[in-house]
Amino acid sequence: MSFIKIFNQLNWDEIKESIYAKTASDVERALMHPVRSLEDFKALISPAAAPYLEQMAALSQRLTQKRFGKTIQLYLPLYLSNECQNICTYCGFSLDNPTPRTTLTPEQILKEVEVIKSYGYDHVLLVTGEANKTVGVDYFKEVLQLIRPYFSHISMEVQPLDRQEYEQLIPLGLNTVLVYQETYHQEDYKKHHPKGKKSNFAYRLETPDRLGKAGVHKIGLGVLIGLEDWRTDSFFTALHLQYLERTYWQTKYSISFPRLRPFSGGLAPKVDMSDRELVQLICAYRIFNEEVELSLSTRESQHFRNNVVRLGITSISAGSKTDPGGYASGQQALEQFEISDERRPTEIVQMIRNQGYDAIWKDWDNVLG
Amino acid sequence: MTPLTIADKIFHSRLFTGTGKFSSGQQMEEALLASGSGLVTIALKRVDVQNEQDDILSHLAHPQFNLLPNTSGVRNAKEAVFAAQLAREALETNWLKLEIHPDPKYLLPDPIETLKAAEELVKLGFVVLPYIHADPVLCKRLEEVGVAAVMPLGSPIGSNNGLQTRAFLEIIIQQSTVPVVVDAGIGAPSHAAEAMELGADAVLVNTAIAVSQQPVQMAKAFKMAVEAGRMAYEAKLAPVGITAHASSPLTAFLDEL
Ligand code: SF4
C-alpha cells in the first residue's frame, strides 16, 4: 500500500482532536512503554506532556546516546540557484518576489566548494528552488560530477523528481534527499502553494515513495512549522516515517524542524511554536523512534542550539549562507530566509566540544556508493 | 479479539495447529477441535492423498479446518517447488507452509533456499507462509517477494523451549507489514500467551499439544492462553520500568531568556 492510500483514510480534524484529548496518564504510559506506538507519540506531542518536559528530555538524551553516542554531525547547505517557478507564501525565492535571480556556473560552484572545504566540511547539502528548465536533472548531473571529488556525502534539497531521475543521480554520488511536505493539511497546502508544480500535493506526498523505490540511502522528512497546527502536522510526519521505515527498510531517515523565519517578502507564521514546544517535539521524535536522525538548522538561536545538542539532535549545520554564491562573495542579498545562529563553524565545533560531544565531519565514503 | 486476515482468509482463532506426533488420528481430531484452530498444517510426506480413508485426512474433514500443507522433508528450493505443486493438486489448496531444512538433526530452516523458493512459489500463485529463523532482515526480504505471512521460530522445533528468540521476534513484529506467526519452540500455554502479548498475530503449536498426557485438555489450555495473550495485547499492557531522571535539569535553559 502506498502512503497516499493510508493518508487518504485519515481525517485531519479527528487526528487533531485526538492529540488534544490526550491526558497525563497517556503521557506517563508513553514514557514507560519499551516501544512507542503512534498513539504514544500523540501523547508526547500533546499539551498534556508539557509538565513532563524534563523527563522527556532525560529519556531522549539517554536513547540518543545509546544509539548515536556523544556525536553531532556537521553539514552545510550549498545554494546553487534561487530561480523558482513556484509561488510559496513563505519563501524568499517565490516567483512573485522581485529578487534578482541567479544560478551558479561550474566556476562559481567550485569557488563555493573551496570556501566550504576550507571550513572542514565533508558533507554538503545542495539546495535550489524549482526551475526545471534551467535547474533540472541535467544540471544536477553536472553538479554532482563536478563536486563529487570534494565531498564524501552529498545531500539534495531540490524540487521533487521522478523515480528514474533519482535513479540517474544516485550512481553519480547522491546519498540523501530531503523533501519536506511543508504541511500535511491538504487544503492549506493549496493555499500556501497557489502556483507552480509544487501546488500538486499528491506528487509531493509520494516523493519519499519514489525515493525509496529508487534506492536512495537516506530520506529526510519534515514540515514547515508555522503553517498549520504543528502537533497534527508532526503526527503525520511520524506516520509517514513509520510507513517508510517498514516499506523501504534499507533506507535511513532524518527529520528536520524548520520554524518559519523572516525573509524578504514576509508571511507571518499562522501558528507560533515556542522554544519549549520545539524541545518537546524533538524529544517526542526521539522517544518514538530511536534510530531516526534529527537535524537542526541555523534558523535557531545560539542559546537554543547550544542546549539542544544534548537533547536528541544528531546533526546540525553551521556557518550557513542561504543565498547562491554567498560563501565566496560574502554578500547576503538573495537569501531564502534569515539565519539566526551566525557563528563560524570553528565556533560551533568548540561549542559541541564544550557540551562534551564530538563533532563529526565525515560519516560516509565514496567507495560505499 | 479482532479476527486475523491472511491473504483472503479470516481467522477467528489465532491458534494454528499441527498434525504430527499424536497417538492416534482420533485423538488428533478431538484435540484440534478443542483447540478452536482454523488452520491446520499437514505434512505432505505423511498423507496418502489417494486414499480417502487416510488416517490423518479423514480426521480433518471438518469445515472449520483450513489445511496448510507443508513441505517438510525437502532440502532445497527445487524440491520445495515440486512438493508444493504436488500438494496443491492433491489437497486443492494454494496455501503452503514453506519449510526447507536440510539439517536433519535440529531441522533448522535454510534461509537462502527458503527465499529462493518463496519468490518462485509466489509467482506460481501460492499463498506462501515460510517457516524461518527469527531473522528480521530475512523477514523483510520475504515480504518483498510477496509472502502472505512470516513464521519465525521461537526456539528449535520440538524443543518446547519457548521464546528464546524474543529480542528478534520483537523487531520482526515491530517492522513487519505481513502477519507474524510464531512457530516452533512453543512448549507451554504461557509461551503462547507471551508471544501474543508481544504482538504476534498468531502462534503455531503442535508438539506441546500432541505429546502431553492429555492432548484435548492441553489444546483447550492453549486456546485460552492465546486468547488471553491477544486480549492483553489489544488492551495494552501496563508499562514496566521507571522513567529516567537527569542529575541536572536539561531544560532549565528554556527559562533563562
Ligand atoms: S519554497 Fe522552494 S519551491 Fe517554494 S518558492 Fe521557495 S524555493 Fe521555490
XYZ file of C-alpha atoms and ligand atoms in Angstrom:
634
model
C 0.000 0.000 0.000
C 1.431 3.400 -0.939
C 1.431 6.178 1.628
C -1.202 8.217 -0.120
C -3.735 5.423 0.426
C -3.032 5.387 4.152
C -3.110 9.174 4.215
C -6.460 9.350 2.454
C -8.075 7.184 5.108
C -7.309 9.745 7.790
C -9.052 12.928 8.760
C -7.026 15.948 9.853
C -9.601 17.259 12.334
C -10.124 13.905 14.005
C -6.397 13.407 14.425
C -6.016 16.881 15.821
C -8.807 16.311 18.290
C -7.331 13.009 19.437
C -3.962 14.667 20.112
C -5.502 17.427 22.184
C -7.557 14.879 24.114
C -4.501 13.060 25.464
C -4.153 13.060 29.235
C -1.342 12.952 31.764
C -1.735 9.209 32.173
C -1.396 8.718 28.401
C 1.889 10.618 28.626
C 3.089 8.568 31.585
C 2.297 5.352 29.769
C 4.073 6.575 26.645
C 7.172 7.359 28.696
C 7.207 3.904 30.204
C 6.409 1.733 27.188
C 9.526 -0.011 25.899
C 8.401 0.504 22.287
C 6.255 3.513 21.471
C 3.284 3.480 19.146
C 1.862 6.358 17.151
C -0.705 6.817 19.922
C 2.175 7.251 22.357
C 3.698 9.794 20.005
C 0.436 11.721 20.032
C 0.551 11.818 23.822
C 4.152 13.019 23.802
C 3.416 15.947 21.488
C 0.137 16.828 23.196
C -0.336 19.766 25.544
C -0.708 17.189 28.330
C 3.004 16.377 28.009
C 4.178 19.901 28.826
C 4.729 19.204 32.560
C 6.813 16.142 31.639
C 9.350 18.021 29.577
C 12.295 17.407 31.881
C 11.567 13.671 31.998
C 11.191 13.580 28.237
C 14.496 15.379 27.799
C 16.311 12.947 30.090
C 14.866 9.946 28.281
C 15.551 11.447 24.870
C 19.139 12.130 25.855
C 19.627 8.587 27.103
C 18.115 6.996 23.990
C 20.116 9.237 21.682
C 23.374 8.420 23.423
C 22.536 4.728 23.337
C 22.174 4.787 19.562
C 24.488 7.602 18.410
C 26.942 8.035 21.260
C 28.026 11.574 22.050
C 28.420 12.788 18.499
C 26.959 15.522 16.340
C 27.328 15.504 12.582
C 28.029 18.686 10.694
C 26.799 19.642 7.240
C 26.490 22.813 5.250
C 23.949 23.911 2.648
C 25.240 24.992 -0.756
C 22.625 27.124 -2.507
C 23.030 26.539 -6.227
C 20.154 28.597 -7.555
C 17.359 30.855 -6.413
C 15.404 30.623 -9.647
C 11.932 29.362 -8.929
C 8.715 28.947 -10.886
C 6.592 28.368 -7.813
C 4.741 30.692 -5.555
C 5.129 29.705 -1.931
C 3.730 32.192 0.519
C 6.574 31.785 2.993
C 9.696 31.802 0.838
C 12.112 34.471 -0.329
C 12.654 32.641 -3.634
C 8.939 32.725 -4.525
C 8.270 33.692 -8.154
C 6.323 36.792 -7.125
C 9.190 38.092 -5.012
C 11.156 40.631 -7.078
C 14.547 39.340 -6.039
C 17.433 39.095 -8.526
C 17.818 35.515 -9.738
C 20.949 33.575 -10.296
C 22.111 30.014 -10.915
C 25.700 29.188 -10.212
C 28.009 28.198 -13.083
C 30.579 25.427 -12.613
C 33.257 28.023 -11.920
C 31.132 29.726 -9.280
C 30.297 26.372 -7.680
C 33.959 25.470 -7.397
C 34.596 28.785 -5.665
C 31.895 27.990 -3.133
C 33.305 24.497 -2.684
C 36.703 25.942 -1.956
C 35.351 28.030 0.916
C 33.205 25.185 2.276
C 36.164 22.794 2.214
C 38.331 25.374 3.964
C 35.877 25.236 6.876
C 36.481 21.491 7.051
C 33.162 20.203 5.685
C 32.868 16.829 4.016
C 29.058 16.703 3.851
C 27.248 19.207 1.689
C 23.547 19.814 1.106
C 22.694 21.134 -2.365
C 19.714 23.497 -2.383
C 17.755 25.065 -5.227
C 14.320 26.453 -5.969
C 12.237 24.813 -8.665
C 13.117 25.889 -12.186
C 13.056 22.660 -14.137
C 14.194 24.095 -17.464
C 17.419 25.623 -16.203
C 17.919 23.715 -12.950
C 16.737 20.224 -13.859
C 18.215 16.762 -13.857
C 20.916 17.606 -16.407
C 22.136 20.449 -14.230
C 22.134 18.223 -11.157
C 24.131 15.574 -13.002
C 26.697 18.136 -13.976
C 26.939 19.473 -10.429
C 27.294 16.017 -8.866
C 30.077 15.102 -11.266
C 31.775 18.411 -10.541
C 31.693 18.273 -6.741
C 31.835 14.583 -6.007
C 35.621 14.515 -5.708
C 35.420 17.040 -2.852
C 32.741 15.503 -0.642
C 32.066 12.043 0.701
C 28.401 12.751 1.473
C 26.138 14.754 -0.814
C 22.547 15.587 0.082
C 19.982 17.398 -2.007
C 17.038 19.603 -1.164
C 15.569 20.486 -4.528
C 12.259 20.038 -6.338
C 10.748 16.528 -6.246
C 11.888 14.399 -9.178
C 10.674 11.265 -10.886
C 11.948 7.879 -9.797
C 14.032 7.441 -12.965
C 15.648 10.812 -12.393
C 16.677 9.842 -8.875
C 17.978 6.567 -10.258
C 20.258 8.512 -12.577
C 21.604 10.717 -9.795
C 22.371 8.028 -7.207
C 25.307 6.462 -9.084
C 26.747 9.959 -9.523
C 27.087 10.335 -5.762
C 23.700 11.432 -4.429
C 23.334 9.953 -0.927
C 20.453 11.777 0.690
C 17.344 13.619 -0.434
C 15.395 15.954 1.817
C 11.822 16.604 0.813
C 9.603 18.377 3.267
C 5.875 18.146 2.873
C 5.617 21.703 4.315
C 2.168 20.804 5.652
C 0.022 17.666 5.539
C -3.098 19.834 5.661
C -4.241 19.381 2.098
C -6.399 22.495 1.763
C -3.934 24.777 3.458
C -1.180 23.278 1.365
C -3.052 24.518 -1.697
C -3.359 27.978 -0.173
C 0.354 28.225 0.510
C 1.306 26.866 -2.910
C -1.101 28.560 -5.299
C 1.055 28.370 -8.422
C 3.642 26.128 -10.000
C 4.416 22.418 -9.938
C 4.651 22.475 -6.178
C 0.904 23.026 -5.897
C 0.470 19.309 -6.676
C 0.047 17.981 -3.122
C -0.101 14.321 -4.103
C 3.061 14.401 -6.215
C 4.958 15.865 -3.306
C 3.437 13.434 -0.804
C 4.540 10.489 -2.908
C 8.111 11.688 -3.359
C 9.519 9.602 -0.484
C 7.914 6.524 -2.077
C 9.698 7.306 -5.340
C 12.931 7.819 -3.417
C 12.511 4.566 -1.564
C 11.911 2.691 -4.802
C 14.887 4.370 -6.437
C 17.059 3.154 -3.557
C 18.466 6.408 -2.184
C 20.433 5.920 1.055
C 18.677 8.439 3.223
C 15.395 10.349 3.070
C 14.745 13.497 5.075
C 11.219 14.404 6.134
C 9.679 17.368 7.856
C 7.062 20.084 7.858
C 7.431 23.826 7.915
C 6.483 24.745 11.431
C 4.214 27.746 11.480
C 1.958 26.952 8.548
C -0.530 24.798 10.427
C -1.064 23.156 13.804
C 2.408 21.744 14.408
C 1.197 18.854 16.531
C -1.073 17.468 13.853
C 1.497 18.050 11.139
C 4.122 16.277 13.241
C 1.823 13.321 13.777
C 1.530 12.919 10.011
C 5.306 13.180 9.705
C 5.720 10.408 12.274
C 3.136 8.288 10.481
C 4.953 8.859 7.201
C 8.237 7.926 8.847
C 6.807 4.716 10.266
C 5.318 3.733 6.922
C 8.565 4.424 5.074
C 10.721 2.569 7.592
C 8.604 -0.531 7.226
C 8.341 -0.345 3.457
C 11.795 0.874 2.405
C 13.609 -0.815 5.225
C 17.074 -0.454 3.756
C 16.826 3.337 3.747
C 17.846 5.679 6.577
C 15.661 8.566 7.666
C 16.090 12.005 9.124
C 13.688 14.619 10.423
C 14.086 18.380 10.450
C 12.088 21.034 12.268
C 12.265 24.247 10.276
C 10.405 27.027 12.047
C 9.195 29.834 9.799
C 11.754 32.629 9.713
C 11.520 36.209 8.477
C 12.539 36.750 4.842
C 12.192 39.479 2.252
C 8.532 39.062 1.283
C 7.031 38.302 4.617
C 4.374 35.826 5.762
C 3.892 35.909 9.479
C 3.564 32.408 10.919
C -0.045 31.349 11.416
C 0.981 29.253 14.359
C 3.676 30.188 16.821
C 5.800 27.474 18.319
C 7.723 28.299 21.465
C 11.231 27.067 22.204
C 9.745 24.903 24.902
C 7.412 23.275 22.387
C 10.226 22.685 19.933
C 12.181 20.870 22.650
C 9.076 18.818 23.358
C 8.781 17.872 19.700
C 12.453 16.926 19.357
C 12.265 14.712 22.436
C 8.973 13.184 21.291
C 10.503 12.111 17.988
C 13.459 10.557 19.750
C 11.346 8.691 22.265
C 9.117 7.463 19.443
C 11.977 6.417 17.186
C 15.437 5.582 18.482
C 17.107 5.390 15.079
C 15.917 8.449 13.200
C 18.437 11.263 12.715
C 17.262 14.621 13.983
C 18.647 17.703 12.335
C 18.681 21.337 13.377
C 19.495 24.239 11.079
C 20.905 27.696 11.694
C 17.369 29.044 11.767
C 17.509 28.556 15.525
C 19.244 30.822 18.005
C 22.663 30.295 19.553
C 21.280 29.811 23.014
C 18.766 27.266 21.825
C 21.249 25.318 19.708
C 23.857 25.214 22.439
C 21.418 23.455 24.713
C 19.531 21.122 22.403
C 22.612 19.369 21.042
C 22.436 17.259 24.190
C 18.734 16.504 23.982
C 18.319 14.360 20.900
C 19.672 16.214 17.885
C 22.208 14.288 15.796
C 23.198 16.739 13.083
C 23.458 20.488 12.684
C 24.597 22.977 10.108
C 26.938 25.815 10.982
C 28.088 28.918 9.154
C 25.261 28.640 6.617
C 24.644 31.100 3.812
C 21.252 30.789 2.155
C 21.994 32.779 -0.992
C 23.645 31.319 -4.121
C 27.301 32.346 -4.194
C 27.141 33.579 -0.617
C 30.216 31.762 0.703
C 32.670 33.111 -1.854
C 31.194 36.594 -2.171
C 30.324 37.127 1.457
C 27.163 39.021 0.480
C 23.721 38.356 1.930
C 21.482 39.759 -0.787
C 19.489 36.920 -2.332
C 18.896 34.774 0.675
C 15.978 32.384 1.168
C 15.493 33.206 4.842
C 17.453 34.950 7.549
C 19.652 32.742 9.622
C 19.750 33.155 13.351
C 22.905 31.466 14.559
C 25.665 33.211 12.619
C 28.652 31.652 14.349
C 31.504 30.283 12.269
C 31.923 26.501 12.006
C 35.002 26.577 14.265
C 32.950 28.231 16.996
C 30.204 25.631 16.613
C 32.712 22.806 16.865
C 34.069 24.365 20.047
C 30.545 24.683 21.422
C 29.872 20.999 20.643
C 33.090 20.014 22.418
C 32.197 22.184 25.388
C 28.981 20.227 25.706
C 31.035 17.031 25.938
C 30.267 15.888 22.388
C 32.393 15.122 19.352
C 31.797 16.948 16.058
C 31.723 14.521 13.125
C 32.731 15.834 9.706
C 32.757 12.602 7.747
C 30.201 9.829 8.020
C 30.203 8.240 4.595
C 32.664 7.334 1.908
C 32.511 7.427 -1.853
C 33.625 3.835 -2.116
C 30.363 2.886 -0.413
C 28.490 4.170 -3.455
C -10.456 -10.178 19.959
C -10.056 -8.859 16.437
C -10.042 -11.530 13.761
C -6.885 -12.142 11.760
C -6.739 -11.865 7.997
C -4.093 -13.687 5.994
C -4.295 -13.358 2.232
C -8.044 -13.630 1.600
C -8.983 -15.679 4.672
C -10.294 -14.510 8.004
C -9.403 -16.464 11.137
C -11.293 -16.113 14.391
C -8.774 -18.195 16.279
C -5.172 -17.085 16.438
C -4.012 -20.570 17.388
C -2.749 -22.610 14.461
C -2.040 -26.277 14.983
C -0.068 -29.161 13.569
C -0.964 -32.776 12.989
C 2.204 -34.686 13.854
C 3.040 -36.858 16.850
C -0.486 -37.668 18.076
C -1.005 -41.178 19.335
C -3.963 -41.719 17.009
C -5.977 -39.965 14.327
C -8.947 -39.982 16.642
C -7.043 -38.234 19.399
C -5.693 -35.662 16.961
C -9.191 -34.856 15.766
C -10.516 -34.356 19.287
C -7.580 -32.184 20.308
C -7.737 -29.996 17.219
C -11.463 -29.498 17.635
C -10.891 -28.498 21.251
C -8.188 -26.040 20.223
C -10.627 -23.996 18.139
C -7.926 -23.742 15.489
C -8.895 -22.760 11.958
C -5.622 -23.513 10.241
C -4.001 -26.895 10.467
C -0.672 -27.816 8.968
C -0.190 -31.170 7.494
C 2.963 -32.785 6.185
C 2.505 -33.818 2.629
C 5.006 -36.629 3.142
C 2.785 -38.126 5.831
C -0.512 -38.430 3.975
C -1.744 -40.738 1.303
C -3.833 -38.355 -0.740
C -5.185 -41.086 -2.986
C -6.820 -42.733 -0.037
C -9.944 -41.125 1.386
C -9.584 -43.321 4.443
C -6.153 -41.860 5.131
C -5.857 -41.680 8.888
C -4.922 -38.004 9.011
C -7.075 -36.603 6.225
C -10.225 -38.414 7.272
C -9.969 -36.881 10.725
C -9.570 -33.381 9.352
C -12.784 -33.404 7.339
C -14.416 -30.564 9.267
C -15.422 -27.322 7.603
C -13.592 -25.167 10.156
C -10.217 -26.708 9.336
C -8.329 -24.968 6.568
C -5.484 -27.179 5.521
C -1.997 -25.806 5.301
C 0.191 -28.390 3.595
C 3.858 -28.128 4.464
C 6.940 -29.104 2.549
C 8.626 -30.800 5.470
C 11.276 -33.201 4.200
C 12.533 -31.164 1.281
C 16.136 -29.973 1.345
C 16.269 -27.224 -1.256
C 14.192 -24.773 -3.281
C 13.810 -27.055 -6.212
C 12.367 -29.887 -4.144
C 10.145 -27.416 -2.319
C 8.577 -26.112 -5.517
C 7.985 -29.645 -6.701
C 6.410 -30.656 -3.387
C 4.261 -27.523 -3.379
C 2.827 -28.325 -6.755
C 2.020 -31.858 -5.656
C 0.342 -30.524 -2.520
C -1.732 -28.018 -4.441
C -3.026 -30.674 -6.747
C -3.626 -33.278 -4.083
C -5.223 -31.123 -1.407
C -6.787 -28.496 -3.662
C -5.356 -25.530 -1.826
C -2.807 -22.976 -2.916
C -1.831 -22.305 0.696
C 1.562 -23.558 1.657
C 3.779 -23.659 4.675
C 7.207 -23.496 3.158
C 9.735 -25.472 5.190
C 13.188 -26.248 3.927
C 15.500 -27.791 6.451
C 18.492 -29.619 5.054
C 19.762 -30.269 8.558
C 18.230 -33.489 9.889
C 19.315 -33.013 13.466
C 17.839 -29.670 14.529
C 15.608 -29.159 11.488
C 16.766 -25.563 11.186
C 15.404 -23.719 8.172
C 17.701 -22.816 5.278
C 17.242 -19.073 4.710
C 18.763 -18.910 1.243
C 16.797 -21.764 -0.263
C 13.643 -20.558 1.508
C 13.898 -17.088 -0.043
C 14.523 -18.557 -3.479
C 11.599 -20.947 -3.204
C 9.264 -18.296 -1.783
C 9.917 -15.994 -4.709
C 9.165 -18.700 -7.209
C 6.105 -20.024 -5.399
C 4.539 -16.569 -5.114
C 4.961 -16.220 -8.869
C 3.237 -19.569 -9.277
C 0.234 -18.262 -7.351
C 0.818 -19.830 -3.944
C -0.114 -18.213 -0.652
C 3.270 -18.762 0.975
C 3.862 -18.905 4.734
C 7.568 -19.569 5.240
C 8.993 -21.201 8.345
C 12.211 -19.352 9.126
C 14.705 -18.397 11.751
C 13.760 -15.284 13.723
C 15.768 -13.135 11.345
C 14.334 -9.640 10.859
C 16.198 -8.955 7.631
C 15.122 -12.237 6.106
C 11.527 -11.370 7.021
C 11.773 -8.109 5.085
C 13.297 -9.891 2.102
C 10.466 -12.420 2.176
C 7.867 -9.672 2.395
C 9.369 -8.109 -0.683
C 8.932 -11.275 -2.709
C 5.296 -11.383 -1.632
C 4.796 -13.949 1.117
C 1.430 -13.790 2.920
C 2.871 -14.103 6.439
C 6.160 -14.982 8.105
C 6.640 -17.808 10.600
C 9.742 -17.189 12.693
C 10.751 -19.804 15.247
C 10.651 -19.205 18.991
C 13.318 -21.831 19.661
C 14.424 -25.051 17.928
C 11.495 -27.049 16.632
C 10.138 -29.610 19.075
C 12.327 -28.250 21.890
C 9.482 -26.703 23.901
C 11.973 -24.048 24.984
C 9.697 -21.062 24.472
C 10.680 -17.693 23.066
C 14.474 -17.916 23.079
C 14.472 -15.563 20.090
C 12.362 -12.955 21.840
C 14.617 -9.957 21.085
C 14.445 -10.712 17.362
C 10.745 -11.512 17.400
C 10.153 -8.062 18.864
C 11.952 -6.446 15.941
C 10.142 -8.618 13.419
C 6.751 -7.815 14.932
C 7.537 -4.124 15.064
C 8.553 -3.734 11.461
C 6.542 -6.366 9.647
C 3.872 -5.426 7.148
C 2.531 -9.005 6.946
C 1.172 -11.155 9.801
C 3.786 -12.746 12.072
C 3.060 -16.293 13.234
C 5.435 -17.573 15.893
C 6.216 -21.150 15.058
C 8.312 -23.816 16.723
C 9.511 -23.989 20.293
C 6.258 -23.053 21.982
C 6.047 -25.698 24.706
C 3.584 -24.267 27.201
C 0.483 -22.117 27.121
C 2.452 -19.395 28.908
C 4.862 -19.269 25.943
C 1.937 -18.823 23.598
C 0.471 -16.081 25.774
C 3.857 -14.365 25.862
C 4.103 -14.395 22.064
C 0.614 -12.945 21.778
C 1.342 -10.265 24.381
C 4.381 -9.272 22.336
C 2.065 -8.619 19.425
C 2.490 -11.763 17.334
C -0.538 -12.206 15.080
C -0.807 -15.927 15.782
C 1.127 -18.924 17.064
C 1.519 -22.406 15.701
C 1.612 -25.250 18.209
C 1.985 -28.942 17.594
C 4.332 -30.940 19.816
C 3.227 -29.351 23.077
C -0.341 -30.453 22.474
C 0.338 -33.788 20.792
C 2.767 -35.200 23.333
C 1.092 -34.000 26.508
C -0.583 -36.556 28.761
C -3.984 -35.170 27.864
C -3.902 -33.579 24.405
C -7.544 -32.434 24.490
C -7.151 -30.604 27.756
C -3.841 -29.127 26.636
C -5.421 -27.934 23.383
C -8.050 -26.092 25.424
C -5.349 -24.585 27.609
C -3.563 -23.253 24.539
C -6.798 -21.879 23.162
C -7.339 -19.910 26.352
C -3.726 -18.767 26.564
C -3.731 -17.443 23.015
C -6.971 -15.591 23.660
C -5.683 -14.183 26.923
C -2.425 -13.050 25.358
C -4.175 -11.410 22.452
C -6.709 -9.692 24.681
C -3.914 -8.346 26.845
C -2.104 -7.068 23.778
C -5.204 -5.332 22.490
C -5.957 -3.870 25.906
C -2.375 -2.526 26.034
C -0.250 -3.854 28.864
C 0.543 -1.613 31.759
C 4.047 -0.221 31.458
C 7.042 -1.588 33.310
C 10.149 0.194 34.451
C 10.951 3.628 35.700
C 11.439 6.843 33.820
C 14.825 8.419 33.600
C 15.766 11.235 35.925
C 18.518 13.597 34.909
C 21.067 14.591 37.509
C 20.915 18.229 36.466
C 17.950 19.742 34.662
C 18.272 19.619 30.892
C 15.506 22.043 30.112
C 16.277 24.816 32.584
C 17.832 26.802 29.731
C 14.354 27.469 28.443
C 13.691 29.706 31.418
C 16.911 31.638 31.022
C 15.979 34.106 28.316
S 9.925 27.009 -1.026
Fe 11.032 26.161 -2.743
S 9.505 25.975 -4.328
Fe 8.675 27.371 -2.862
S 9.270 29.361 -3.597
Fe 10.818 28.713 -2.170
S 12.366 27.789 -3.414
Fe 10.517 27.910 -4.669
